[in-house]
Amino acid sequence: MAISMTEAAADRVRNFLHNRGKGIGLRVGVKTTGCSGLAYVLEFVDTLNEDDQVFEHDDLKLVVDGKSLVYIDGTQLDFVKEGLNEGFQFNNPNVDGECGCGESFTV
């Protein structure tokens, strides 16, 4: 079981952590919400929890709780710029469908 990130995502996370001035990495998880049932959650990590799984990317840590890992195992986190829009993109092989607005997914 693992998740990964592209260099573009890693650069963006490094920049955020540098500007923030603290943090050991980025937490990637899911929460129940939206039309399809699940949505991604990103937050900075200052301390680890007991059930956290840690995946290293160079000097960065991607942290996932055990419950979320079931839904995002194999996911690659990317950072994409398209015209004036930019943001993190989740390339999740487990997704069966997404809602029309793209905010939630189902596995």
mmCIF file of N, CA, C and O in Angstrom, residues 71-106:
data_model
loop_
_atom_site.group_PDB
_atom_site.id
_atom_site.type_symbol
_atom_site.label_atom_id
_atom_site.label_comp_id
_atom_site.label_asym_id
_atom_site.label_seq_id
_atom_site.Cartn_x
_atom_site.Cartn_y
_atom_site.Cartn_z
ATOM 1 N N TYR A 71 -9.097 3.801 0.584
ATOM 2 C CA TYR A 71 -9.715 4.461 -0.556
ATOM 3 C C TYR A 71 -8.720 5.110 -1.515
ATOM 4 O O TYR A 71 -9.050 5.340 -2.676
ATOM 5 N N ILE A 72 -7.520 5.417 -1.031
ATOM 6 C CA ILE A 72 -6.568 6.155 -1.873
ATOM 7 C C ILE A 72 -5.271 5.402 -2.133
ATOM 8 O O ILE A 72 -4.328 5.974 -2.674
ATOM 9 N N ASP A 73 -5.237 4.126 -1.798
ATOM 10 C CA ASP A 73 -4.044 3.321 -2.067
ATOM 11 C C ASP A 73 -3.718 3.368 -3.562
ATOM 12 O O ASP A 73 -4.597 3.185 -4.406
ATOM 13 N N GLY A 74 -2.478 3.652 -3.888
ATOM 14 C CA GLY A 74 -2.052 3.716 -5.277
ATOM 15 C C GLY A 74 -2.207 5.092 -5.906
ATOM 16 O O GLY A 74 -1.840 5.303 -7.059
ATOM 17 N N THR A 75 -2.730 6.058 -5.159
ATOM 18 C CA THR A 75 -2.965 7.406 -5.679
ATOM 19 C C THR A 75 -1.663 8.166 -5.859
ATOM 20 O O THR A 75 -0.749 8.056 -5.047
ATOM 21 N N GLN A 76 -1.606 8.936 -6.926
ATOM 22 C CA GLN A 76 -0.501 9.860 -7.151
ATOM 23 C C GLN A 76 -1.055 11.281 -7.062
ATOM 24 O O GLN A 76 -2.005 11.634 -7.760
ATOM 25 N N LEU A 77 -0.458 12.084 -6.196
ATOM 26 C CA LEU A 77 -0.842 13.479 -6.035
ATOM 27 C C LEU A 77 -0.021 14.316 -7.010
ATOM 28 O O LEU A 77 1.194 14.184 -7.084
ATOM 29 N N ASP A 78 -0.706 15.161 -7.780
ATOM 30 C CA ASP A 78 -0.044 16.014 -8.769
ATOM 31 C C ASP A 78 -0.482 17.450 -8.521
ATOM 32 O O ASP A 78 -1.508 17.702 -7.893
ATOM 33 N N PHE A 79 0.293 18.399 -9.023
ATOM 34 C CA PHE A 79 -0.098 19.810 -8.985
ATOM 35 C C PHE A 79 -0.130 20.279 -10.430
ATOM 36 O O PHE A 79 0.856 20.182 -11.152
ATOM 37 N N VAL A 80 -1.294 20.790 -10.850
ATOM 38 C CA VAL A 80 -1.511 21.111 -12.258
ATOM 39 C C VAL A 80 -1.915 22.572 -12.403
ATOM 40 O O VAL A 80 -2.728 23.081 -11.632
ATOM 41 N N LYS A 81 -1.336 23.232 -13.421
ATOM 42 C CA LYS A 81 -1.743 24.582 -13.802
ATOM 43 C C LYS A 81 -2.353 24.500 -15.188
ATOM 44 O O LYS A 81 -1.731 23.994 -16.114
ATOM 45 N N GLU A 82 -3.602 24.966 -15.304
ATOM 46 C CA GLU A 82 -4.303 24.984 -16.586
ATOM 47 C C GLU A 82 -4.891 26.369 -16.779
ATOM 48 O O GLU A 82 -5.920 26.704 -16.177
ATOM 49 N N GLY A 83 -4.249 27.188 -17.595
ATOM 50 C CA GLY A 83 -4.698 28.563 -17.786
ATOM 51 C C GLY A 83 -4.565 29.333 -16.487
ATOM 52 O O GLY A 83 -3.501 29.372 -15.883
ATOM 53 N N LEU A 84 -5.658 29.924 -16.041
ATOM 54 C CA LEU A 84 -5.649 30.679 -14.794
ATOM 55 C C LEU A 84 -5.909 29.793 -13.573
ATOM 56 O O LEU A 84 -5.789 30.252 -12.441
ATOM 57 N N ASN A 85 -6.273 28.538 -13.802
ATOM 58 C CA ASN A 85 -6.584 27.619 -12.712
ATOM 59 C C ASN A 85 -5.359 26.793 -12.338
ATOM 60 O O ASN A 85 -4.577 26.392 -13.199
ATOM 61 N N GLU A 86 -5.231 26.535 -11.060
ATOM 62 C CA GLU A 86 -4.184 25.650 -10.579
ATOM 63 C C GLU A 86 -4.666 24.953 -9.328
ATOM 64 O O GLU A 86 -5.514 25.466 -8.606
ATOM 65 N N GLY A 87 -4.133 23.755 -9.094
ATOM 66 C CA GLY A 87 -4.517 23.025 -7.896
ATOM 67 C C GLY A 87 -3.992 21.607 -7.908
ATOM 68 O O GLY A 87 -3.418 21.135 -8.892
ATOM 69 N N PHE A 88 -4.185 20.948 -6.782
ATOM 70 C CA PHE A 88 -3.774 19.556 -6.659
ATOM 71 C C PHE A 88 -4.768 18.666 -7.381
ATOM 72 O O PHE A 88 -5.971 18.903 -7.363
ATOM 73 N N GLN A 89 -4.238 17.643 -8.019
ATOM 74 C CA GLN A 89 -5.048 16.668 -8.742
ATOM 75 C C GLN A 89 -4.702 15.288 -8.196
ATOM 76 O O GLN A 89 -3.539 14.974 -7.981
ATOM 77 N N PHE A 90 -5.721 14.479 -7.987
ATOM 78 C CA PHE A 90 -5.546 13.135 -7.444
ATOM 79 C C PHE A 90 -5.741 12.119 -8.559
ATOM 80 O O PHE A 90 -6.829 12.031 -9.127
ATOM 81 N N ASN A 91 -4.702 11.375 -8.866
ATOM 82 C CA ASN A 91 -4.790 10.301 -9.857
ATOM 83 C C ASN A 91 -4.965 9.001 -9.078
ATOM 84 O O ASN A 91 -4.002 8.340 -8.711
ATOM 85 N N ASN A 92 -6.240 8.670 -8.811
ATOM 86 C CA ASN A 92 -6.598 7.566 -7.937
ATOM 87 C C ASN A 92 -7.142 6.401 -8.765
ATOM 88 O O ASN A 92 -8.221 6.502 -9.345
ATOM 89 N N PRO A 93 -6.419 5.271 -8.793
ATOM 90 C CA PRO A 93 -6.864 4.127 -9.590
ATOM 91 C C PRO A 93 -8.105 3.427 -9.021
ATOM 92 O O PRO A 93 -8.704 2.602 -9.699
ATOM 93 N N ASN A 94 -8.507 3.767 -7.823
ATOM 94 C CA ASN A 94 -9.644 3.110 -7.171
ATOM 95 C C ASN A 94 -10.994 3.757 -7.476
ATOM 96 O O ASN A 94 -12.029 3.204 -7.134
ATOM 97 N N VAL A 95 -10.987 4.927 -8.102
ATOM 98 C CA VAL A 95 -12.221 5.676 -8.332
ATOM 99 C C VAL A 95 -13.097 4.972 -9.365
ATOM 100 O O VAL A 95 -12.660 4.659 -10.465
ATOM 101 N N ASP A 96 -14.362 4.734 -8.979
ATOM 102 C CA ASP A 96 -15.351 4.156 -9.898
ATOM 103 C C ASP A 96 -16.141 5.250 -10.609
ATOM 104 O O ASP A 96 -16.609 5.056 -11.720
ATOM 105 N N GLY A 97 -16.337 6.386 -9.939
ATOM 106 C CA GLY A 97 -17.104 7.470 -10.527
ATOM 107 C C GLY A 97 -16.911 8.752 -9.753
ATOM 108 O O GLY A 97 -16.466 8.748 -8.602
ATOM 109 N N GLU A 98 -17.235 9.872 -10.401
ATOM 110 C CA GLU A 98 -17.134 11.183 -9.779
ATOM 111 C C GLU A 98 -18.441 11.934 -10.010
ATOM 112 O O GLU A 98 -19.151 11.680 -10.980
ATOM 113 N N CYS A 99 -18.719 12.873 -9.133
ATOM 114 C CA CYS A 99 -19.907 13.690 -9.340
ATOM 115 C C CYS A 99 -19.643 14.690 -10.462
ATOM 116 O O CYS A 99 -18.499 14.893 -10.869
ATOM 117 N N GLY A 100 -20.678 15.312 -10.965
ATOM 118 C CA GLY A 100 -20.554 16.239 -12.082
ATOM 119 C C GLY A 100 -19.667 17.426 -11.804
ATOM 120 O O GLY A 100 -18.991 17.935 -12.693
ATOM 121 N N CYS A 101 -19.634 17.896 -10.564
ATOM 122 C CA CYS A 101 -18.815 19.072 -10.240
ATOM 123 C C CYS A 101 -17.368 18.697 -9.960
ATOM 124 O O CYS A 101 -16.512 19.562 -9.857
ATOM 125 N N GLY A 102 -17.070 17.398 -9.828
ATOM 126 C CA GLY A 102 -15.694 16.956 -9.609
ATOM 127 C C GLY A 102 -15.212 17.082 -8.174
ATOM 128 O O GLY A 102 -14.032 16.885 -7.896
ATOM 129 N N GLU A 103 -16.110 17.392 -7.254
ATOM 130 C CA GLU A 103 -15.707 17.597 -5.861
ATOM 131 C C GLU A 103 -15.702 16.311 -5.034
ATOM 132 O O GLU A 103 -15.072 16.260 -3.994
ATOM 133 N N SER A 104 -16.402 15.295 -5.484
ATOM 134 C CA SER A 104 -16.448 14.050 -4.716
ATOM 135 C C SER A 104 -16.369 12.850 -5.653
ATOM 136 O O SER A 104 -16.539 12.972 -6.854
ATOM 137 N N PHE A 105 -16.100 11.693 -5.045
ATOM 138 C CA PHE A 105 -15.914 10.470 -5.839
ATOM 139 C C PHE A 105 -16.446 9.271 -5.068
ATOM 140 O O PHE A 105 -16.756 9.350 -3.898
ATOM 141 N N THR A 106 -16.522 8.154 -5.787
ATOM 142 C CA THR A 106 -16.926 6.896 -5.182
ATOM 143 C C THR A 106 -15.938 5.813 -5.607
ATOM 144 O O THR A 106 -15.323 5.892 -6.666
#
